[in-house]
Coordinates of C-alpha atoms and ligand atoms in Angstrom, one line a residue:
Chain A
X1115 CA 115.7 106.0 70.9
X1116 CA 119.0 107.2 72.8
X1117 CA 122.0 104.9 72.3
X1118 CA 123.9 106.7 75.5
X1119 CA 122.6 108.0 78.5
X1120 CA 124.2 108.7 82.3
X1121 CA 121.2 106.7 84.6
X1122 CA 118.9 104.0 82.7
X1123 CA 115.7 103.5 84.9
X1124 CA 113.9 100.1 84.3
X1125 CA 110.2 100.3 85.1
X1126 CA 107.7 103.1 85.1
X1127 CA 105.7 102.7 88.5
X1128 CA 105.8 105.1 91.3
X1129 CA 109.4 104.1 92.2
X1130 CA 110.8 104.6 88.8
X1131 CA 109.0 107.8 88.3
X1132 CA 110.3 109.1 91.8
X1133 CA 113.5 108.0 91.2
X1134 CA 114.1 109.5 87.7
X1135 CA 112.5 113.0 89.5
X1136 CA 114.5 113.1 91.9
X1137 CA 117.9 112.2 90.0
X1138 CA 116.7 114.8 87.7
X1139 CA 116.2 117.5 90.1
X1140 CA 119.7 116.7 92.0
X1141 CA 121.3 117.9 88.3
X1142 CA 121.8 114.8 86.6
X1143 CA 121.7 114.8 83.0
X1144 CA 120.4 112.0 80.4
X1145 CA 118.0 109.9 82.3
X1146 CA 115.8 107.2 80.7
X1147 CA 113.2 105.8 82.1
X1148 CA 111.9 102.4 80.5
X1149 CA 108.5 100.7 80.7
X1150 CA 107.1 97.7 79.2
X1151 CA 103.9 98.5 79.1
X1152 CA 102.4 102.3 80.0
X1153 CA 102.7 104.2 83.3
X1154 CA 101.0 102.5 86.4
X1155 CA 101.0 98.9 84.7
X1156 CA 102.7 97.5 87.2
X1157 CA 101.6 97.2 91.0
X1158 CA 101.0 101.1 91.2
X1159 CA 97.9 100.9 89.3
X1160 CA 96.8 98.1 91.0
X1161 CA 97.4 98.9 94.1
X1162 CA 95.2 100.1 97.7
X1163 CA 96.1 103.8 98.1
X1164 CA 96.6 103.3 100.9
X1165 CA 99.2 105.7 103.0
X1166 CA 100.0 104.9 106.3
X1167 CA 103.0 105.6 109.1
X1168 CA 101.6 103.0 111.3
X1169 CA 104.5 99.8 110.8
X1170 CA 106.3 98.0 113.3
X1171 CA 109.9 98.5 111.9
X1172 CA 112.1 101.4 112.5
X1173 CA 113.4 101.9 108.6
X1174 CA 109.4 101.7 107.8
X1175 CA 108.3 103.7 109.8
X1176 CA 110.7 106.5 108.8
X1177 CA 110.5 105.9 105.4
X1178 CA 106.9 106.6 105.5
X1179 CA 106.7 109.7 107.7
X1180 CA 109.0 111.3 105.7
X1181 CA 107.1 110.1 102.1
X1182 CA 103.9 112.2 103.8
X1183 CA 105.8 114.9 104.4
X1184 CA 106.6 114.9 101.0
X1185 CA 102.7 114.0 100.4
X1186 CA 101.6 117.0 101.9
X1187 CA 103.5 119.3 99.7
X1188 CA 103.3 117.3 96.6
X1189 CA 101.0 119.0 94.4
X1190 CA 103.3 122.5 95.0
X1191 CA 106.7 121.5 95.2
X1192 CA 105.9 119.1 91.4
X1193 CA 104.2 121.5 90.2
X1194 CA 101.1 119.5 89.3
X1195 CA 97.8 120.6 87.1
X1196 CA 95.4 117.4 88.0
X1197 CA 94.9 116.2 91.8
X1198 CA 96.6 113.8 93.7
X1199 CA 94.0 113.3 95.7
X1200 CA 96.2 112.9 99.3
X1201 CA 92.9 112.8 101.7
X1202 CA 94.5 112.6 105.7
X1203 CA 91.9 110.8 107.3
X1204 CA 94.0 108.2 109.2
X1205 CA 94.5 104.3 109.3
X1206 CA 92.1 103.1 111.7
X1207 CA 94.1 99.4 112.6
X1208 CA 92.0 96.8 114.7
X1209 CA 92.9 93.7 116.2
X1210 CA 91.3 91.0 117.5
X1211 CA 93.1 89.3 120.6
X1212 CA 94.9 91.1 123.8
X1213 CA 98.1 89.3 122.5
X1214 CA 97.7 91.4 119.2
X1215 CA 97.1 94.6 121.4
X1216 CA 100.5 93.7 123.4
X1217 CA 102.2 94.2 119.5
X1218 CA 99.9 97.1 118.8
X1219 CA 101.1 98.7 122.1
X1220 CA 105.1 98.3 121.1
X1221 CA 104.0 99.2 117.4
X1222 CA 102.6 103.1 118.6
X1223 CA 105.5 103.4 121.2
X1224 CA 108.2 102.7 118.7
X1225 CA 105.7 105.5 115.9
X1226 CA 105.8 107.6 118.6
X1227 CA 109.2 107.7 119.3
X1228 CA 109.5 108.8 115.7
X1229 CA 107.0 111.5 116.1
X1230 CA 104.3 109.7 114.0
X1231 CA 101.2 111.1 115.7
X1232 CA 99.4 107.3 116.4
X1233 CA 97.5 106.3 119.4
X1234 CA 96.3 103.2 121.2
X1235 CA 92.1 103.4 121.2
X1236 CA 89.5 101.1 123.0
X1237 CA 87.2 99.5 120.9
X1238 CA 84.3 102.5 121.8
X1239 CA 86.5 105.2 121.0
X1240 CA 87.1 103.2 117.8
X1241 CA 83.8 103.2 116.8
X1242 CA 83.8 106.7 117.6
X1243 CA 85.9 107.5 114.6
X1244 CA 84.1 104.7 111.9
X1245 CA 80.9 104.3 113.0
X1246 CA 79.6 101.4 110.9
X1247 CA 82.3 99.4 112.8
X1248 CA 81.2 95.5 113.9
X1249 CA 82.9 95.9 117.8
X1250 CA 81.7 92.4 118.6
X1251 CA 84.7 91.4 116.4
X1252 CA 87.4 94.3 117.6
X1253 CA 89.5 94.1 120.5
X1254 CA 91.2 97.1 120.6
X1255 CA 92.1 99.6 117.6
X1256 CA 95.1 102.2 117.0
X1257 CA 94.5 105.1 114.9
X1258 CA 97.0 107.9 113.2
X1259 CA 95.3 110.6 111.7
X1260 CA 98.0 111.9 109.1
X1261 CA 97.5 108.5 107.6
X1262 CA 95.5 108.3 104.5
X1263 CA 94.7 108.0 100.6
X1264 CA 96.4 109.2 97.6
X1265 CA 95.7 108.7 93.8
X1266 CA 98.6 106.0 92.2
X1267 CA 97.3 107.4 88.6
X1268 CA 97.5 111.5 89.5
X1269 CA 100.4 110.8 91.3
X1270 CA 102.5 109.0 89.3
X1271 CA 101.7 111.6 86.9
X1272 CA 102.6 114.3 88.9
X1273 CA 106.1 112.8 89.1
X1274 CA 106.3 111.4 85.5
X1275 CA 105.5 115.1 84.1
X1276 CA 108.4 117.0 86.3
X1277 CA 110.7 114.8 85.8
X1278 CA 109.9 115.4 81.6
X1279 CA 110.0 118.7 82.4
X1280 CA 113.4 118.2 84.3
X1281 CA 114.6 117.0 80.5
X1282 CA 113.9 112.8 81.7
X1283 CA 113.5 110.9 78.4
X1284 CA 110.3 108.6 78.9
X1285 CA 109.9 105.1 77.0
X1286 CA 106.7 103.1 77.3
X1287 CA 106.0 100.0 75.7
X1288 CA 109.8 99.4 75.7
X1289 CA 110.9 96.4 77.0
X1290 CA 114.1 95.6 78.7
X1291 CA 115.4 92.1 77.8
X1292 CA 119.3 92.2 79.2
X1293 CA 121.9 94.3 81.1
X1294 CA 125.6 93.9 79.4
X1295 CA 127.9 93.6 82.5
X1296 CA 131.7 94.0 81.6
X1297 CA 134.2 93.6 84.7
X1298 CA 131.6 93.7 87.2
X1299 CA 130.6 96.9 85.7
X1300 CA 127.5 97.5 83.9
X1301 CA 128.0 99.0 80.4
X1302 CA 124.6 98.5 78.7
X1303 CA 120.8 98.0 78.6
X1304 CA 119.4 96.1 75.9
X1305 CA 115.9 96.4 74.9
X1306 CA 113.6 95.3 71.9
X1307 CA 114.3 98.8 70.3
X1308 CA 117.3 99.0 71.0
X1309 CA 120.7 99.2 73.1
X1310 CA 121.3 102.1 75.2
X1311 CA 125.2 102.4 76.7
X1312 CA 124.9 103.4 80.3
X1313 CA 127.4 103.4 83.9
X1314 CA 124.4 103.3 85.8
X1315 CA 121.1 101.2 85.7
X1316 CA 118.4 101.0 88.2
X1317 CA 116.3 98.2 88.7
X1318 CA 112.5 99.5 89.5
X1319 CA 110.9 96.9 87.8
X1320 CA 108.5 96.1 90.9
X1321 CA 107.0 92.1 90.8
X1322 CA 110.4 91.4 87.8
X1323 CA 112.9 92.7 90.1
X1324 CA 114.6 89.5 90.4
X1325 CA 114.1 88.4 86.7
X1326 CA 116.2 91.9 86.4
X1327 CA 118.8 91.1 88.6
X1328 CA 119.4 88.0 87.2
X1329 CA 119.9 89.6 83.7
X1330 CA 123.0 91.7 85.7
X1331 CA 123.8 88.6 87.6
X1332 CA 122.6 90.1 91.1
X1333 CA 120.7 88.0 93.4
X1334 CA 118.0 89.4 94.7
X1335 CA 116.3 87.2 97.5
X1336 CA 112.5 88.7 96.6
X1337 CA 109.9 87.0 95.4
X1338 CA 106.2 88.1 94.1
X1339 CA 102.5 87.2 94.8
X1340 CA 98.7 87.8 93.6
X1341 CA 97.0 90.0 95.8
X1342 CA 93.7 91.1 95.1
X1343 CA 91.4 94.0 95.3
X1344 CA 88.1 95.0 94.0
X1345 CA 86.6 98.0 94.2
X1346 CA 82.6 99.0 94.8
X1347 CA 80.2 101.7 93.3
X1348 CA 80.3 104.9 94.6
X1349 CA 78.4 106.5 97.0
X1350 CA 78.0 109.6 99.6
X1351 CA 80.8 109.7 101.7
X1352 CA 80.0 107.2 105.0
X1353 CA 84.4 106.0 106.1
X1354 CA 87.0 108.7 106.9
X1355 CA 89.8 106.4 107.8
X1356 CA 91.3 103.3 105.9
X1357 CA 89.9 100.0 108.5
X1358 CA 92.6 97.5 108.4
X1359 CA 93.1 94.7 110.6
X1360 CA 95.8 92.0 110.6
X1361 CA 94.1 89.3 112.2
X1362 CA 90.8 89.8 110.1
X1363 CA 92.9 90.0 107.2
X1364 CA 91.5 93.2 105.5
X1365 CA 92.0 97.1 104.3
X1366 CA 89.1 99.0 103.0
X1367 CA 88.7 102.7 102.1
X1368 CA 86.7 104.7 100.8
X1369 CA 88.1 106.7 98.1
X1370 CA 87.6 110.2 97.1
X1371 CA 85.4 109.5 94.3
X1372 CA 83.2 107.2 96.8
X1373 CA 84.1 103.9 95.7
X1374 CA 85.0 101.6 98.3
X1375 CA 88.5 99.4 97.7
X1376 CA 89.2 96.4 99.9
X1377 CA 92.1 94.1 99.4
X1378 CA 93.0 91.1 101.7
X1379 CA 96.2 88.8 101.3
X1380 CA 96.3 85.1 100.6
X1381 CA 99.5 82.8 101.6
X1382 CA 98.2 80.1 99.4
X1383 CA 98.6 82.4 96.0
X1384 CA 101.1 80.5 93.9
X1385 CA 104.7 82.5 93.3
X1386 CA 105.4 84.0 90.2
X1387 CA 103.7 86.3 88.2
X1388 CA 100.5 85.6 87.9
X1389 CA 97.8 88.3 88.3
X1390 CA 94.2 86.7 87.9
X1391 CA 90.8 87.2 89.8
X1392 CA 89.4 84.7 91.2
X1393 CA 85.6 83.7 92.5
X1394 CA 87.4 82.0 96.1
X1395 CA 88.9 85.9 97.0
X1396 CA 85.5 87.7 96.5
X1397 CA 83.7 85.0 99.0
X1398 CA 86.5 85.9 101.5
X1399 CA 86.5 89.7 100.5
X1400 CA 82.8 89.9 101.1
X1401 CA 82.4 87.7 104.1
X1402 CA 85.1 89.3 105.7
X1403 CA 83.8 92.9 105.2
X1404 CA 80.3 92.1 106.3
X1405 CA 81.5 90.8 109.3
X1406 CA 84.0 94.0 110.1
X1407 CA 81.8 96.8 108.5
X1408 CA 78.2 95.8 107.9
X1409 CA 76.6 98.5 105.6
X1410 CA 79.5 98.5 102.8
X1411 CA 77.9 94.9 102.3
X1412 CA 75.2 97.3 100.9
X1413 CA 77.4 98.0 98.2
X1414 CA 77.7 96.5 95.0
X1415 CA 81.2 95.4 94.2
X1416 CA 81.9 96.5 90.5
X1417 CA 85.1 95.1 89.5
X1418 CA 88.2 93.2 91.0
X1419 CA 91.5 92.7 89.8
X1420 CA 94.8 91.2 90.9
X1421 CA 98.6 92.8 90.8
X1422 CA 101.9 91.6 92.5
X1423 CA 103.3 92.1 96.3
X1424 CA 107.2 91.5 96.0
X1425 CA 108.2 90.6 99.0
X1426 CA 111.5 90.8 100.6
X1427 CA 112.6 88.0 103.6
X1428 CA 112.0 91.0 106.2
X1429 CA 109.4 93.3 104.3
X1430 CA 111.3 96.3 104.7
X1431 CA 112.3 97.4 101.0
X1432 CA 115.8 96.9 99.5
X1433 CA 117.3 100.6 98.4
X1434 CA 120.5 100.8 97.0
X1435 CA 123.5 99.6 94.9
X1436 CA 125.6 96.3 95.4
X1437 CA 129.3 95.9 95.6
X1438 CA 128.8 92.9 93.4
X1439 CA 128.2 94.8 90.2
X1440 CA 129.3 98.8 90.0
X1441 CA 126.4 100.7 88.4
X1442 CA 123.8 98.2 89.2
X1443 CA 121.1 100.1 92.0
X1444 CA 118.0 98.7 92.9
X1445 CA 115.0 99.4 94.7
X1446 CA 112.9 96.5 94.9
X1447 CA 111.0 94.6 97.7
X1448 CA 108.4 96.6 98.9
X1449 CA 106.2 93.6 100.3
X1450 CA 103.1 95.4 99.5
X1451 CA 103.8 98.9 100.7
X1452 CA 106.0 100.7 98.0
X1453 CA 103.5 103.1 96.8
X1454 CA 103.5 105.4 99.9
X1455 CA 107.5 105.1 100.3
X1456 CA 108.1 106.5 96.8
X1457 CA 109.0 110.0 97.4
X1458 CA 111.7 108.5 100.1
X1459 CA 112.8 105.6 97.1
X1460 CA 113.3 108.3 95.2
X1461 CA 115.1 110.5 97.0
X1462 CA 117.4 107.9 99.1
X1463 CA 118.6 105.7 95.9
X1464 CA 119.2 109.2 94.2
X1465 CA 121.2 110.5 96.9
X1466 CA 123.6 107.1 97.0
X1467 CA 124.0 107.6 92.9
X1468 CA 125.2 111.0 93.2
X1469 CA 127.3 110.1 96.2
X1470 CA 125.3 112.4 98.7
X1471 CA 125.3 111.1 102.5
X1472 CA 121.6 109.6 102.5
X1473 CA 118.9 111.1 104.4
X1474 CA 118.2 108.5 106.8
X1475 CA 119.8 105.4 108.1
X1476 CA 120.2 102.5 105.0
X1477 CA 121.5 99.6 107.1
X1478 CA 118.2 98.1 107.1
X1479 CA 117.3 98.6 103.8
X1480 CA 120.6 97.5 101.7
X1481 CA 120.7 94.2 100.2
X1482 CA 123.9 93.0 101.9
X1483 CA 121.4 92.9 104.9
X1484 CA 120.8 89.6 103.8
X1485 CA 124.2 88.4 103.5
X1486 CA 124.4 85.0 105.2
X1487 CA 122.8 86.7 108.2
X1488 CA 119.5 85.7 110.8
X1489 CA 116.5 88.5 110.3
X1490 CA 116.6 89.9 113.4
X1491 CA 114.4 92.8 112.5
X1492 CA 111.0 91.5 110.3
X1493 CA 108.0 93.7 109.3
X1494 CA 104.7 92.0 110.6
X1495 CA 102.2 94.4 110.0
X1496 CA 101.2 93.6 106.9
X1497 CA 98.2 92.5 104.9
Chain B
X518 CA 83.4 123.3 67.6
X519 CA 86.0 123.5 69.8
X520 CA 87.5 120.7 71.3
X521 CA 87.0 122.2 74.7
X522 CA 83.3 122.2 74.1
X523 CA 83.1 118.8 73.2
X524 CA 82.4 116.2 75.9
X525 CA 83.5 112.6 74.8
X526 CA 83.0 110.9 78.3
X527 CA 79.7 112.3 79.8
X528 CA 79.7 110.2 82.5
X529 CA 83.5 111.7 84.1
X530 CA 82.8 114.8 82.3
X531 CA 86.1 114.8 79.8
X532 CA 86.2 117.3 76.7
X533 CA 88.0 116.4 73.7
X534 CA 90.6 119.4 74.8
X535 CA 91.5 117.1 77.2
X536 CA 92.3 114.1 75.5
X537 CA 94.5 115.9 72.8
X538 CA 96.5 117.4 76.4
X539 CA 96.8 113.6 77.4
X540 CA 97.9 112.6 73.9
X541 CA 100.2 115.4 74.1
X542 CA 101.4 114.2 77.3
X543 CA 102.8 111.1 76.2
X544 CA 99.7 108.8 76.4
X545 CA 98.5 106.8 73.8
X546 CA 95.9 104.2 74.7
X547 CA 92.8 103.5 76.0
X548 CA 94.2 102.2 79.4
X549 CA 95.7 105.3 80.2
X550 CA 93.6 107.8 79.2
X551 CA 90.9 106.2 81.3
X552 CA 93.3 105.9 84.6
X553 CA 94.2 109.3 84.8
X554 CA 91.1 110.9 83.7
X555 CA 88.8 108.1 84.6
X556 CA 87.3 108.1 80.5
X557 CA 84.8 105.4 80.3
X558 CA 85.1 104.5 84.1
X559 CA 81.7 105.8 85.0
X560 CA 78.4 104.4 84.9
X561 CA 78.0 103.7 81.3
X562 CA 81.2 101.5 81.4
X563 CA 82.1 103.4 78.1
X564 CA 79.4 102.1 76.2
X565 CA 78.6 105.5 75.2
X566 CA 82.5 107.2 74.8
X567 CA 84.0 104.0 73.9
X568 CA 84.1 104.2 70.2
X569 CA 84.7 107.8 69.8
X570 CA 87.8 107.3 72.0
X571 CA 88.8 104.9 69.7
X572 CA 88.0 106.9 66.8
X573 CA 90.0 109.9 68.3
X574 CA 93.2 107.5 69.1
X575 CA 93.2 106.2 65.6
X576 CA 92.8 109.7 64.3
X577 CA 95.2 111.7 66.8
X578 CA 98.0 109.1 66.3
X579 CA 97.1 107.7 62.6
X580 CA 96.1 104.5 63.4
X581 CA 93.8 102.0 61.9
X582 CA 90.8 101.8 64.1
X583 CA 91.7 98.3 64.9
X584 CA 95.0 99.1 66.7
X585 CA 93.3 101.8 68.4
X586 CA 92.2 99.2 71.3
X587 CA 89.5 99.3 73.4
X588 CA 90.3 99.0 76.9
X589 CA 90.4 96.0 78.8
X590 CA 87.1 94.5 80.8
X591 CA 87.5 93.2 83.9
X592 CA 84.7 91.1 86.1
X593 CA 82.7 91.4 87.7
X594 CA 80.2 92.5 84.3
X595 CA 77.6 93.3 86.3
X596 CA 77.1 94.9 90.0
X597 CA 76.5 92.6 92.9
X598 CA 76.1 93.3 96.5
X599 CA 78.8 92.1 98.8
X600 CA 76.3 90.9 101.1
X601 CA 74.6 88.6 98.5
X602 CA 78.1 87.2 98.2
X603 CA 79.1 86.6 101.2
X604 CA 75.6 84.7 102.2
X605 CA 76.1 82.6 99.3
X606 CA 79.5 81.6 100.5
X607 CA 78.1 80.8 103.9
X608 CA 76.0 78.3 102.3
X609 CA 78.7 76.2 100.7
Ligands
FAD1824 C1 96.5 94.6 95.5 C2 97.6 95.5 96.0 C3 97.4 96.5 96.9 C4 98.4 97.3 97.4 N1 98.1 98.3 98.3 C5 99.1 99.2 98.6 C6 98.8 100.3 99.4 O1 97.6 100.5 99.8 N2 99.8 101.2 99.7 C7 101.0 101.0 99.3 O2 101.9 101.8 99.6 N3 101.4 99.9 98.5 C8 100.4 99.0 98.2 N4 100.7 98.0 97.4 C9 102.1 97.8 96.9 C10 102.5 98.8 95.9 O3 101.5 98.7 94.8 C11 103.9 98.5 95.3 O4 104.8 98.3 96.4 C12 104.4 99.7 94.5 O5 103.4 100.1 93.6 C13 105.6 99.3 93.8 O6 105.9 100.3 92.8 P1 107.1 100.0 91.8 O7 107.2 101.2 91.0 O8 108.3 99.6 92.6 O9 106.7 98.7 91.0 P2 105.6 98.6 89.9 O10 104.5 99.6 90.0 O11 105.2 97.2 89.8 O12 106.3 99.0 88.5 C14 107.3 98.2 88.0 C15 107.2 98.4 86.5 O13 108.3 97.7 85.8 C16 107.9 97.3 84.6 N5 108.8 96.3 84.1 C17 109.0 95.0 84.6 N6 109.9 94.4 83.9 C18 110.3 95.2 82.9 C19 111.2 95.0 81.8 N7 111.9 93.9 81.6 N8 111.3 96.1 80.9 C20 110.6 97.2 81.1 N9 109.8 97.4 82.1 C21 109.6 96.4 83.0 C22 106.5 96.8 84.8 O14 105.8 96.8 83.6 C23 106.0 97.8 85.8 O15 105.2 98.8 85.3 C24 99.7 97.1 96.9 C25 100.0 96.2 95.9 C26 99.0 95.4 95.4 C27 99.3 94.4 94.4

């Protein structure tokens, strides 16, 4: 192992991949990267694949319609042998009560604004577009059909095999265990094989973000929670679009490979780190699908599984540095939507480390945001 | 034989060429061989590739067999229909 390096990266999920690509690619030299466990371990292995411009804040919404973007040219511009599977087949969203349609409406007039192509649809026209939809439970629907899927595993790949290629050192099953701070000024990264001396660490370390900015002596107001998933057997291809709804408290897709995944949230999951299935989530998993979507109760369910949202007070993702410690950058917080904004972690973060003007707005995404102050702006379209 | 010729995982239709590529890659277990190439993730639930994964791990990175670990089981063990759930939980 290194002893020195310019950028230490703690965590190896899409964020940490992205970032150390991106760093790489803007010309800097010795990067780490540091994982615990393997690749994808973390939340981007367990996550919903899910890819969708369709939010109700401004940062999110940009953040994510310039992560397609990147999407959509991914498998050239990294170079990539496998296949990242992006399939654009939209986010169909439906709601359930004319006061969620009144949010729905300001949702698609702030997207479009932003020149996310999304649209407001009655419940016919909805059914139009999924089929096997239950409309006796829909009020109204909006739809964006840039959304979509893309592989965590293919494309965390992609990114971990440019940036190696882009001379990033890699370390799995490496475990980081403190960060030396001298005069508000990180100087080191411990791990259990070893220290590495370094001006710069980044905290990716997804559901431990805060146990990692404790070890700088940041405080990072996130916090993480189960959320579970289970996936079905495959079969002929029946859904286009992801189905989400809010108010029904579901996403389901049906992959590439044509298994279904469905995930739905649960306040009453304990904080911390726990990541176990439970019988209580599939009764509500396959309830709630067989009311929304009839024939995928047809399907056998195969496996479930569990992984951590980390949630930050507004659900819009924390990017950036801290005036508290120099060196210490973070980007953490991504309340369940981190996977599709990786390409824009990754480039925005880089940009601030190498002292380039960022490419969008970051006043709602730094972590002084939270200083003392009300949340005036708060994500709420999220399962 | 070639190791191109050789299927270990009939099911997701991986050669042995392709496992040495992931091992080359920077891969090492079970767990991630079978995320990125999906390796016992079809419908023999590696019953059939399971051991000679094992086998080639342990080999490729001179391992005992026993470190070379198999990958990790989830539920449910056994398929069941979404709808049969969700009755059942209507009942309770
Ligand atoms: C069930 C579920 C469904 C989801 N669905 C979607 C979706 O459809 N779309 C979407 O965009 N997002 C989704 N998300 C959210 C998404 O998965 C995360 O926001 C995203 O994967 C975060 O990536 P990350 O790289 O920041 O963190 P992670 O993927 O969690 O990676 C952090 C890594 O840091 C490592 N680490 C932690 N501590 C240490 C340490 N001390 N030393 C070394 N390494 C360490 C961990 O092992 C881990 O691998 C979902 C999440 C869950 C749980």
């Amino acid at each position: 192992m290194k002893n020195k390096a310019d950028v230490v990266i703690i965590g190896g999920g899409i964020s940490g991949v992205s970032i150390a690509y991106n760093l790489a690619k803007m010309g800097v030299k010795d990067i780490v990267l540091i994982e615990r466990d393997y690749l994808t371990s973390g939340a981007t292995g367990r996550c919903g694949a899910g890819v969708r411009q369709q939010w109700g804040t401004k940062a999110n919404c940009m953040l994510a319609k310039k992560s397609v973007e990147f999407f959509e040219n991914a498998q050239e511009i990294l170079e990539y042998d496998g296949d990242i599977e992006f399939k654009q087949e939209g986010y169909l969203i439906v709601g359930t009560t004319e006061e969620e349609a009144e949010q729905f409406r300001k949702n698609v007039a702030l997207q479009q604004s932003l020149d996310i192509p999304a649209r407001m649809l009655t419940k016919e026209e909805a059914k139009a577009i999924v089929p096997h939809l239950n409309t006796d439970v829909v009020h109204t629907a909006t739809y964006c059909p840039t959304d979509g899927h893309l592989n965590p595993f293919t494309m965390t790949d992609a990114y971990y095999k440019a940036a190696k290629r882009h001379g990033v050192e890699v370390y799995t099953y490496t475990e980081v265990q403190d960060i030396i701070v001298k005069n508000d000024t990180v100087e080191a990264v411990v791990t259990n094989k070893g220290t590495i001396e370094t001006p710069v660490v980044v905290n990716a370390a997804g559901g431990w973000a805060k146990e990692i900015g404790t070890m700088a002596g940041v405080d990072i107001p996130v916090f993480s929670r189960n959320h579970q998933i289970l996936v079905t057997e495959p079969i002929e291809k029946i859904q286009g679009p992801m189905v989400i709804s809010f108010s029904h408290n579901i996403y389901c897709q049906q992959t590439p490979h044509g298994a279904f995944i469905m995930g739905r949230g649960d306040k009453d999951a304990t904080i911390g780190h726990d990541t176990h299935s439970t019988w209580q989530f599939l009764d509500r998993m396959a309830k709630t699908v067989t009311t929304l979507l009839p024939p995928v109760g047809d399907l056998r369910v195969i496996r479930q599984w569990g992984g951590l949202y980390n949630m930050s007070p507004d659900s819009q993702p924390i990017i950036g540095g801290t005036d508290a410690v120099k060196g210490f950058y973070m980007a953490c917080g991504f309340s369940g939507h981190g996977f599709m904004l990786a390409p824009m972690t990754g480039l925005l973060l880089s940009e601030l480390i190498t002292g380039k003007t960022p490419s969008m707005p970051m006043d709602d995404l730094t972590l002084s945001r939270f200083d003392g102050k009300t949340i005036e702006t708060k994500e709420t379209s999220v399962v | 034989m070639k190791p191109e010729n050789v299927i270990i995982c009939r099911c997701s239709d991986v050669t042995l060429k392709e496992l040495f590529d992931l091992f080359e890659d920077g891969y090492e277990t079970f767990e991630e061989l079978k995320r990125i190439k999906r390796v016992g993730m079809g419908p023999c639930q590696a019953n059939t590739c399971g051991k000679m994964v094992q086998w080639e791990i342990s080999k490729y990175f001179n391992i005992p067999l026993e470190e070379a670990l198999f990958h990790n089981i989830r539920p449910l063990t056994m398929g069941v229909k979404l709808k049969a759930i969700g009755v059942q939980a209507d009942e309770e």
